Amino acid sequence: AQSVAQPEDQVNVAEGNPLTVKCTYSVSGNPYLFWYVQYPNRGLQFLLKYITGDNLVKGSYGFEAEFNKSQTSFHLKKPSALVSDSALYFCAVRAFSGYSTLTFGKGTMLLVSP
Amino acid sequence: EAGVVQSPRYKIIEKKQPVAFWCNPISGHNTLYWYRQNLGQGPELLIRYENEEAVDDSQLPKDRFSAERLKGVDSTLKIQPAELGDSAVYLCASSLAGGNTGELFFGEGSRLTVL
């Protein structure tokens, strides 16, 4: 069975500082990896995905994520955080082969202070 | 382009009452999903449709939950009777058909409170 772990319930960072939101995964074979963001009382919005190729993928709003196969990780990063980045972030994984359900982590709340 | 539309946004009912949620996916998206998101958790898949066919309903509690997508476009998720533990946000999502590489597009969700 595939799974996603987001070890931090909350990440606090000051505006202008770099941020990292951690994600590790477990899946049979190669993974497809996704990050979504959820603002209060809103649905999930797609940020970025890793399918194949370059391990560093860039997405919306200046976010990027690095795929590390040996560590089975897909951490979300941003060089300079904004207060408006404060939201709930979800990592998700799908298996490479066959049809696979998109499995989400429990989410990490990012709080960016002014 | 219109996104995924869900209604109602909020619903409060007493236990044992029925409730229904409606979803209209993005035009041209043949795959439709219903997810349930409990407080403090990530979304969990209830059912997936490819056009009008339910191809993955293994996580749908079939004793009280039902879903339909009769014409392969909009969909309805029903709970009858509702229980206290059904309080959650019900999210609808859609994607282009086929494969595992495409991202899902989510609606804003329907928040259910069962008293």
PDB file of C-alpha atoms in Angstrom:
ATOM      1  CA  ALA A   1       0.000   0.000   0.000  1.00  0.00           C
ATOM      2  CA  GLN A   2       1.212   3.482  -0.763  1.00  0.00           C
ATOM      3  CA  SER A   3       1.485   6.183   1.878  1.00  0.00           C
ATOM      4  CA  VAL A   4       2.728   9.695   2.539  1.00  0.00           C
ATOM      5  CA  ALA A   5       4.235  11.054   5.730  1.00  0.00           C
ATOM      6  CA  GLN A   6       4.368  14.731   6.570  1.00  0.00           C
ATOM      7  CA  PRO A   7       6.231  14.708   9.879  1.00  0.00           C
ATOM      8  CA  GLU A   8       5.481  18.292  10.893  1.00  0.00           C
ATOM      9  CA  ASP A   9       1.989  19.408  11.841  1.00  0.00           C
ATOM     10  CA  GLN A  10       3.111  23.025  11.621  1.00  0.00           C
ATOM     11  CA  VAL A  11       6.042  24.982  10.238  1.00  0.00           C
ATOM     12  CA  ASN A  12       6.741  28.525  11.388  1.00  0.00           C
ATOM     13  CA  VAL A  13       8.949  30.867   9.405  1.00  0.00           C
ATOM     14  CA  ALA A  14       9.533  34.611   9.257  1.00  0.00           C
ATOM     15  CA  GLU A  15       8.711  36.499   6.086  1.00  0.00           C
ATOM     16  CA  GLY A  16      11.700  36.688   3.778  1.00  0.00           C
ATOM     17  CA  ASN A  17      13.305  33.546   5.149  1.00  0.00           C
ATOM     18  CA  PRO A  18      13.537  30.292   3.221  1.00  0.00           C
ATOM     19  CA  LEU A  19      10.973  27.610   3.991  1.00  0.00           C
ATOM     20  CA  THR A  20      10.903  23.837   3.765  1.00  0.00           C
ATOM     21  CA  VAL A  21       7.909  21.562   4.231  1.00  0.00           C
ATOM     22  CA  LYS A  22       8.903  17.917   4.502  1.00  0.00           C
ATOM     23  CA  CYS A  23       7.362  14.900   2.791  1.00  0.00           C
ATOM     24  CA  THR A  24       8.393  11.269   2.549  1.00  0.00           C
ATOM     25  CA  TYR A  25       6.545   8.584   0.651  1.00  0.00           C
ATOM     26  CA  SER A  26       6.189   4.858   0.247  1.00  0.00           C
ATOM     27  CA  VAL A  27       5.019   3.303  -3.031  1.00  0.00           C
ATOM     28  CA  SER A  28       5.688   0.234  -5.147  1.00  0.00           C
ATOM     29  CA  GLY A  29       7.918   1.154  -8.034  1.00  0.00           C
ATOM     30  CA  ASN A  30       8.500   4.680  -9.239  1.00  0.00           C
ATOM     31  CA  PRO A  31       6.325   7.468  -7.863  1.00  0.00           C
ATOM     32  CA  TYR A  32       4.403  10.371  -9.226  1.00  0.00           C
ATOM     33  CA  LEU A  33       4.528  13.095  -6.570  1.00  0.00           C
ATOM     34  CA  PHE A  34       2.365  16.164  -6.074  1.00  0.00           C
ATOM     35  CA  TRP A  35       2.035  19.159  -3.768  1.00  0.00           C
ATOM     36  CA  TYR A  36      -1.281  20.900  -3.155  1.00  0.00           C
ATOM     37  CA  VAL A  37      -2.143  23.954  -1.065  1.00  0.00           C
ATOM     38  CA  GLN A  38      -5.397  24.600   0.770  1.00  0.00           C
ATOM     39  CA  TYR A  39      -6.495  28.027   1.969  1.00  0.00           C
ATOM     40  CA  PRO A  40      -9.196  28.304   4.674  1.00  0.00           C
ATOM     41  CA  ASN A  41     -12.609  27.115   3.515  1.00  0.00           C
ATOM     42  CA  ARG A  42     -11.291  26.448   0.028  1.00  0.00           C
ATOM     43  CA  GLY A  43     -10.550  23.380  -2.039  1.00  0.00           C
ATOM     44  CA  LEU A  44      -7.081  22.099  -2.778  1.00  0.00           C
ATOM     45  CA  GLN A  45      -5.034  23.889  -5.413  1.00  0.00           C
ATOM     46  CA  PHE A  46      -2.302  22.168  -7.406  1.00  0.00           C
ATOM     47  CA  LEU A  47       1.204  23.584  -6.855  1.00  0.00           C
ATOM     48  CA  LEU A  48       3.609  21.272  -8.646  1.00  0.00           C
ATOM     49  CA  LYS A  49       4.357  17.685  -9.594  1.00  0.00           C
ATOM     50  CA  TYR A  50       7.239  15.341 -10.250  1.00  0.00           C
ATOM     51  CA  ILE A  51       6.713  12.831 -13.031  1.00  0.00           C
ATOM     52  CA  THR A  52      10.176  12.156 -14.421  1.00  0.00           C
ATOM     53  CA  GLY A  53      13.362  13.988 -15.371  1.00  0.00           C
ATOM     54  CA  ASP A  54      14.995  16.750 -13.367  1.00  0.00           C
ATOM     55  CA  ASN A  55      14.795  16.103  -9.634  1.00  0.00           C
ATOM     56  CA  LEU A  56      14.111  19.783  -8.947  1.00  0.00           C
ATOM     57  CA  VAL A  57      10.673  20.833 -10.117  1.00  0.00           C
ATOM     58  CA  LYS A  58       9.319  24.356 -10.111  1.00  0.00           C
ATOM     59  CA  GLY A  59       5.714  25.251  -9.567  1.00  0.00           C
ATOM     60  CA  SER A  60       3.275  28.029  -8.843  1.00  0.00           C
ATOM     61  CA  TYR A  61       3.922  31.043  -6.605  1.00  0.00           C
ATOM     62  CA  GLY A  62       7.700  30.525  -6.543  1.00  0.00           C
ATOM     63  CA  PHE A  63       7.552  27.105  -4.907  1.00  0.00           C
ATOM     64  CA  GLU A  64       9.835  24.249  -5.867  1.00  0.00           C
ATOM     65  CA  ALA A  65      10.337  20.699  -4.688  1.00  0.00           C
ATOM     66  CA  GLU A  66      13.222  18.293  -4.793  1.00  0.00           C
ATOM     67  CA  PHE A  67      12.741  14.602  -5.496  1.00  0.00           C
ATOM     68  CA  ASN A  68      15.229  12.375  -3.699  1.00  0.00           C
ATOM     69  CA  LYS A  69      14.778   8.741  -4.646  1.00  0.00           C
ATOM     70  CA  SER A  70      17.274   7.304  -2.156  1.00  0.00           C
ATOM     71  CA  GLN A  71      15.593   9.097   0.730  1.00  0.00           C
ATOM     72  CA  THR A  72      12.089   8.663  -0.705  1.00  0.00           C
ATOM     73  CA  SER A  73      11.478  12.338  -0.086  1.00  0.00           C
ATOM     74  CA  PHE A  74       9.837  15.208  -1.932  1.00  0.00           C
ATOM     75  CA  HIS A  75      10.324  18.310   0.216  1.00  0.00           C
ATOM     76  CA  LEU A  76       8.624  21.565  -0.731  1.00  0.00           C
ATOM     77  CA  LYS A  77      10.783  24.674  -0.691  1.00  0.00           C
ATOM     78  CA  LYS A  78      10.682  28.395  -1.317  1.00  0.00           C
ATOM     79  CA  PRO A  79      13.679  30.733  -1.125  1.00  0.00           C
ATOM     80  CA  SER A  80      11.797  33.647   0.433  1.00  0.00           C
ATOM     81  CA  ALA A  81       8.499  33.160   2.288  1.00  0.00           C
ATOM     82  CA  LEU A  82       5.563  35.566   2.085  1.00  0.00           C
ATOM     83  CA  VAL A  83       2.839  36.087   4.690  1.00  0.00           C
ATOM     84  CA  SER A  84       0.363  35.132   1.964  1.00  0.00           C
ATOM     85  CA  ASP A  85       1.998  31.669   1.758  1.00  0.00           C
ATOM     86  CA  SER A  86       0.384  30.811   5.101  1.00  0.00           C
ATOM     87  CA  ALA A  87      -1.874  27.849   4.365  1.00  0.00           C
ATOM     88  CA  LEU A  88      -2.209  24.078   4.677  1.00  0.00           C
ATOM     89  CA  TYR A  89       0.076  22.081   2.391  1.00  0.00           C
ATOM     90  CA  PHE A  90      -0.504  18.501   1.279  1.00  0.00           C
ATOM     91  CA  CYS A  91       1.919  16.103  -0.324  1.00  0.00           C
ATOM     92  CA  ALA A  92       0.458  13.272  -2.422  1.00  0.00           C
ATOM     93  CA  VAL A  93       1.752  10.199  -4.242  1.00  0.00           C
ATOM     94  CA  ARG A  94       0.624   7.904  -7.010  1.00  0.00           C
ATOM     95  CA  ALA A  95       2.300   4.737  -8.296  1.00  0.00           C
ATOM     96  CA  PHE A  96       3.910   4.784 -11.730  1.00  0.00           C
ATOM     97  CA  SER A  97       2.271   1.699 -13.151  1.00  0.00           C
ATOM     98  CA  GLY A  98      -1.328   0.681 -13.574  1.00  0.00           C
ATOM     99  CA  TYR A  99      -4.032   2.933 -12.229  1.00  0.00           C
ATOM    100  CA  SER A 100      -3.244   4.203  -8.758  1.00  0.00           C
ATOM    101  CA  THR A 101      -5.250   6.244  -6.305  1.00  0.00           C
ATOM    102  CA  LEU A 102      -3.761   9.606  -5.370  1.00  0.00           C
ATOM    103  CA  THR A 103      -2.889   9.233  -1.669  1.00  0.00           C
ATOM    104  CA  PHE A 104      -2.483  12.339   0.460  1.00  0.00           C
ATOM    105  CA  GLY A 105      -0.506  13.070   3.592  1.00  0.00           C
ATOM    106  CA  LYS A 106      -2.248  14.589   6.593  1.00  0.00           C
ATOM    107  CA  GLY A 107      -1.040  18.069   5.767  1.00  0.00           C
ATOM    108  CA  THR A 108       1.357  20.634   7.233  1.00  0.00           C
ATOM    109  CA  MET A 109       0.218  24.072   8.315  1.00  0.00           C
ATOM    110  CA  LEU A 110       2.651  26.758   7.222  1.00  0.00           C
ATOM    111  CA  LEU A 111       2.581  29.993   9.224  1.00  0.00           C
ATOM    112  CA  VAL A 112       4.628  32.893   7.921  1.00  0.00           C
ATOM    113  CA  SER A 113       4.998  35.759  10.366  1.00  0.00           C
ATOM    114  CA  PRO A 114       5.546  39.378   9.274  1.00  0.00           C
TER     115      PRO A 114
ATOM    116  CA  GLU B   1     -12.672  28.562 -17.634  1.00  0.00           C
ATOM    117  CA  ALA B   2     -15.033  27.483 -14.867  1.00  0.00           C
ATOM    118  CA  GLY B   3     -13.601  25.251 -12.190  1.00  0.00           C
ATOM    119  CA  VAL B   4     -15.179  22.350 -10.367  1.00  0.00           C
ATOM    120  CA  VAL B   5     -18.481  23.483  -8.885  1.00  0.00           C
ATOM    121  CA  GLN B   6     -19.948  21.944  -5.745  1.00  0.00           C
ATOM    122  CA  SER B   7     -23.133  22.559  -3.813  1.00  0.00           C
ATOM    123  CA  PRO B   8     -24.151  23.132  -1.143  1.00  0.00           C
ATOM    124  CA  ARG B   9     -21.090  24.679   0.489  1.00  0.00           C
ATOM    125  CA  TYR B  10     -22.428  24.018   3.951  1.00  0.00           C
ATOM    126  CA  LYS B  11     -25.037  21.624   5.300  1.00  0.00           C
ATOM    127  CA  ILE B  12     -26.172  21.006   8.867  1.00  0.00           C
ATOM    128  CA  ILE B  13     -28.463  18.056   9.521  1.00  0.00           C
ATOM    129  CA  GLU B  14     -29.517  15.855  12.393  1.00  0.00           C
ATOM    130  CA  LYS B  15     -28.334  12.278  12.546  1.00  0.00           C
ATOM    131  CA  LYS B  16     -30.392   9.743  10.629  1.00  0.00           C
ATOM    132  CA  GLN B  17     -31.400  12.375   8.089  1.00  0.00           C
ATOM    133  CA  PRO B  18     -30.425  12.054   4.414  1.00  0.00           C
ATOM    134  CA  VAL B  19     -28.134  14.492   2.611  1.00  0.00           C
ATOM    135  CA  ALA B  20     -26.952  14.897  -0.957  1.00  0.00           C
ATOM    136  CA  PHE B  21     -24.053  16.747  -2.531  1.00  0.00           C
ATOM    137  CA  TRP B  22     -23.729  17.780  -6.146  1.00  0.00           C
ATOM    138  CA  CYS B  23     -20.659  18.274  -8.301  1.00  0.00           C
ATOM    139  CA  ASN B  24     -20.118  19.617 -11.795  1.00  0.00           C
ATOM    140  CA  PRO B  25     -16.582  18.919 -13.049  1.00  0.00           C
ATOM    141  CA  ILE B  26     -14.464  20.963 -15.436  1.00  0.00           C
ATOM    142  CA  SER B  27     -15.737  20.654 -18.997  1.00  0.00           C
ATOM    143  CA  GLY B  28     -13.961  17.867 -20.848  1.00  0.00           C
ATOM    144  CA  HIS B  29     -12.725  16.106 -17.717  1.00  0.00           C
ATOM    145  CA  ASN B  30     -13.904  12.524 -17.954  1.00  0.00           C
ATOM    146  CA  THR B  31     -12.569  11.421 -14.570  1.00  0.00           C
ATOM    147  CA  LEU B  32     -14.434  12.511 -11.450  1.00  0.00           C
ATOM    148  CA  TYR B  33     -13.531  11.825  -7.824  1.00  0.00           C
ATOM    149  CA  TRP B  34     -15.273  12.191  -4.499  1.00  0.00           C
ATOM    150  CA  TYR B  35     -12.972  12.592  -1.504  1.00  0.00           C
ATOM    151  CA  ARG B  36     -13.759  12.974   2.189  1.00  0.00           C
ATOM    152  CA  GLN B  37     -11.579  15.201   4.351  1.00  0.00           C
ATOM    153  CA  ASN B  38     -11.870  14.845   8.092  1.00  0.00           C
ATOM    154  CA  LEU B  39     -10.668  17.634  10.346  1.00  0.00           C
ATOM    155  CA  GLY B  40      -6.881  17.666  10.542  1.00  0.00           C
ATOM    156  CA  GLN B  41      -6.477  14.985   7.893  1.00  0.00           C
ATOM    157  CA  GLY B  42      -5.736  14.745   4.219  1.00  0.00           C
ATOM    158  CA  PRO B  43      -8.437  13.869   1.697  1.00  0.00           C
ATOM    159  CA  GLU B  44      -9.363  10.195   1.348  1.00  0.00           C
ATOM    160  CA  LEU B  45     -10.861   8.784  -1.832  1.00  0.00           C
ATOM    161  CA  LEU B  46     -14.457   7.580  -1.681  1.00  0.00           C
ATOM    162  CA  ILE B  47     -15.144   6.864  -5.340  1.00  0.00           C
ATOM    163  CA  ARG B  48     -13.711   7.473  -8.788  1.00  0.00           C
ATOM    164  CA  TYR B  49     -15.632   7.631 -12.058  1.00  0.00           C
ATOM    165  CA  GLU B  50     -14.384   7.253 -15.600  1.00  0.00           C
ATOM    166  CA  ASN B  51     -17.235   8.813 -17.561  1.00  0.00           C
ATOM    167  CA  GLU B  52     -20.364   7.245 -16.065  1.00  0.00           C
ATOM    168  CA  GLU B  53     -18.637   4.113 -14.745  1.00  0.00           C
ATOM    169  CA  ALA B  54     -17.571   3.817 -11.129  1.00  0.00           C
ATOM    170  CA  VAL B  55     -14.142   2.202 -11.486  1.00  0.00           C
ATOM    171  CA  ASP B  56     -12.972   2.450  -7.877  1.00  0.00           C
ATOM    172  CA  ASP B  57     -15.504   2.469  -5.064  1.00  0.00           C
ATOM    173  CA  SER B  58     -13.613   0.237  -2.671  1.00  0.00           C
ATOM    174  CA  GLN B  59     -13.540   2.920   0.060  1.00  0.00           C
ATOM    175  CA  LEU B  60     -17.192   3.930  -0.242  1.00  0.00           C
ATOM    176  CA  PRO B  61     -19.262   2.768   2.775  1.00  0.00           C
ATOM    177  CA  LYS B  62     -21.948   1.197   0.669  1.00  0.00           C
ATOM    178  CA  ASP B  63     -24.390   0.589   3.495  1.00  0.00           C
ATOM    179  CA  ARG B  64     -25.177   4.301   3.711  1.00  0.00           C
ATOM    180  CA  PHE B  65     -23.325   6.058   0.895  1.00  0.00           C
ATOM    181  CA  SER B  66     -24.261   6.051  -2.761  1.00  0.00           C
ATOM    182  CA  ALA B  67     -23.114   8.008  -5.776  1.00  0.00           C
ATOM    183  CA  GLU B  68     -24.142   8.403  -9.360  1.00  0.00           C
ATOM    184  CA  ARG B  69     -22.911  10.041 -12.530  1.00  0.00           C
ATOM    185  CA  LEU B  70     -25.660   9.160 -14.929  1.00  0.00           C
ATOM    186  CA  LYS B  71     -24.630  11.088 -18.039  1.00  0.00           C
ATOM    187  CA  GLY B  72     -20.921  11.091 -17.398  1.00  0.00           C
ATOM    188  CA  VAL B  73     -20.841  14.767 -16.467  1.00  0.00           C
ATOM    189  CA  ASP B  74     -22.176  15.948 -13.108  1.00  0.00           C
ATOM    190  CA  SER B  75     -22.386  13.686 -10.088  1.00  0.00           C
ATOM    191  CA  THR B  76     -24.304  13.309  -6.846  1.00  0.00           C
ATOM    192  CA  LEU B  77     -23.090  11.808  -3.586  1.00  0.00           C
ATOM    193  CA  LYS B  78     -25.748  10.756  -1.107  1.00  0.00           C
ATOM    194  CA  ILE B  79     -25.655   9.703   2.533  1.00  0.00           C
ATOM    195  CA  GLN B  80     -28.672   7.984   4.047  1.00  0.00           C
ATOM    196  CA  PRO B  81     -28.942   7.898   6.985  1.00  0.00           C
ATOM    197  CA  ALA B  82     -26.232  10.255   8.181  1.00  0.00           C
ATOM    198  CA  GLU B  83     -24.263   9.469  11.323  1.00  0.00           C
ATOM    199  CA  LEU B  84     -22.314  11.763  13.633  1.00  0.00           C
ATOM    200  CA  GLY B  85     -19.038  10.432  12.227  1.00  0.00           C
ATOM    201  CA  ASP B  86     -19.964  11.584   8.739  1.00  0.00           C
ATOM    202  CA  SER B  87     -19.230  15.189   9.683  1.00  0.00           C
ATOM    203  CA  ALA B  88     -16.467  16.182   7.263  1.00  0.00           C
ATOM    204  CA  VAL B  89     -15.760  18.141   4.115  1.00  0.00           C
ATOM    205  CA  TYR B  90     -16.731  16.305   0.934  1.00  0.00           C
ATOM    206  CA  LEU B  91     -14.509  17.277  -1.943  1.00  0.00           C
ATOM    207  CA  CYS B  92     -15.165  16.685  -5.612  1.00  0.00           C
ATOM    208  CA  ALA B  93     -12.296  16.696  -8.093  1.00  0.00           C
ATOM    209  CA  SER B  94     -11.877  16.085 -11.795  1.00  0.00           C
ATOM    210  CA  SER B  95      -9.042  15.339 -14.174  1.00  0.00           C
ATOM    211  CA  LEU B  96      -8.437  14.489 -17.804  1.00  0.00           C
ATOM    212  CA  ALA B  97      -9.006  10.835 -18.514  1.00  0.00           C
ATOM    213  CA  GLY B  98      -6.370   8.189 -18.243  1.00  0.00           C
ATOM    214  CA  GLY B  99      -2.972   7.841 -16.647  1.00  0.00           C
ATOM    215  CA  ASN B 100      -1.495   8.805 -13.340  1.00  0.00           C
ATOM    216  CA  THR B 101       0.410  11.925 -14.338  1.00  0.00           C
ATOM    217  CA  GLY B 102      -2.355  14.490 -14.454  1.00  0.00           C
ATOM    218  CA  GLU B 103      -3.161  16.702 -11.538  1.00  0.00           C
ATOM    219  CA  LEU B 104      -6.601  16.771  -9.966  1.00  0.00           C
ATOM    220  CA  PHE B 105      -8.662  19.947  -9.899  1.00  0.00           C
ATOM    221  CA  PHE B 106     -10.730  20.323  -6.740  1.00  0.00           C
ATOM    222  CA  GLY B 107     -13.945  22.110  -5.954  1.00  0.00           C
ATOM    223  CA  GLU B 108     -14.307  24.187  -2.795  1.00  0.00           C
ATOM    224  CA  GLY B 109     -15.988  21.341  -0.952  1.00  0.00           C
ATOM    225  CA  SER B 110     -19.230  20.738   0.894  1.00  0.00           C
ATOM    226  CA  ARG B 111     -18.902  20.929   4.662  1.00  0.00           C
ATOM    227  CA  LEU B 112     -21.299  18.573   6.433  1.00  0.00           C
ATOM    228  CA  THR B 113     -22.136  18.870  10.110  1.00  0.00           C
ATOM    229  CA  VAL B 114     -24.229  16.090  11.613  1.00  0.00           C
ATOM    230  CA  LEU B 115     -25.821  16.919  14.986  1.00  0.00           C
TER     231      LEU B 115
END
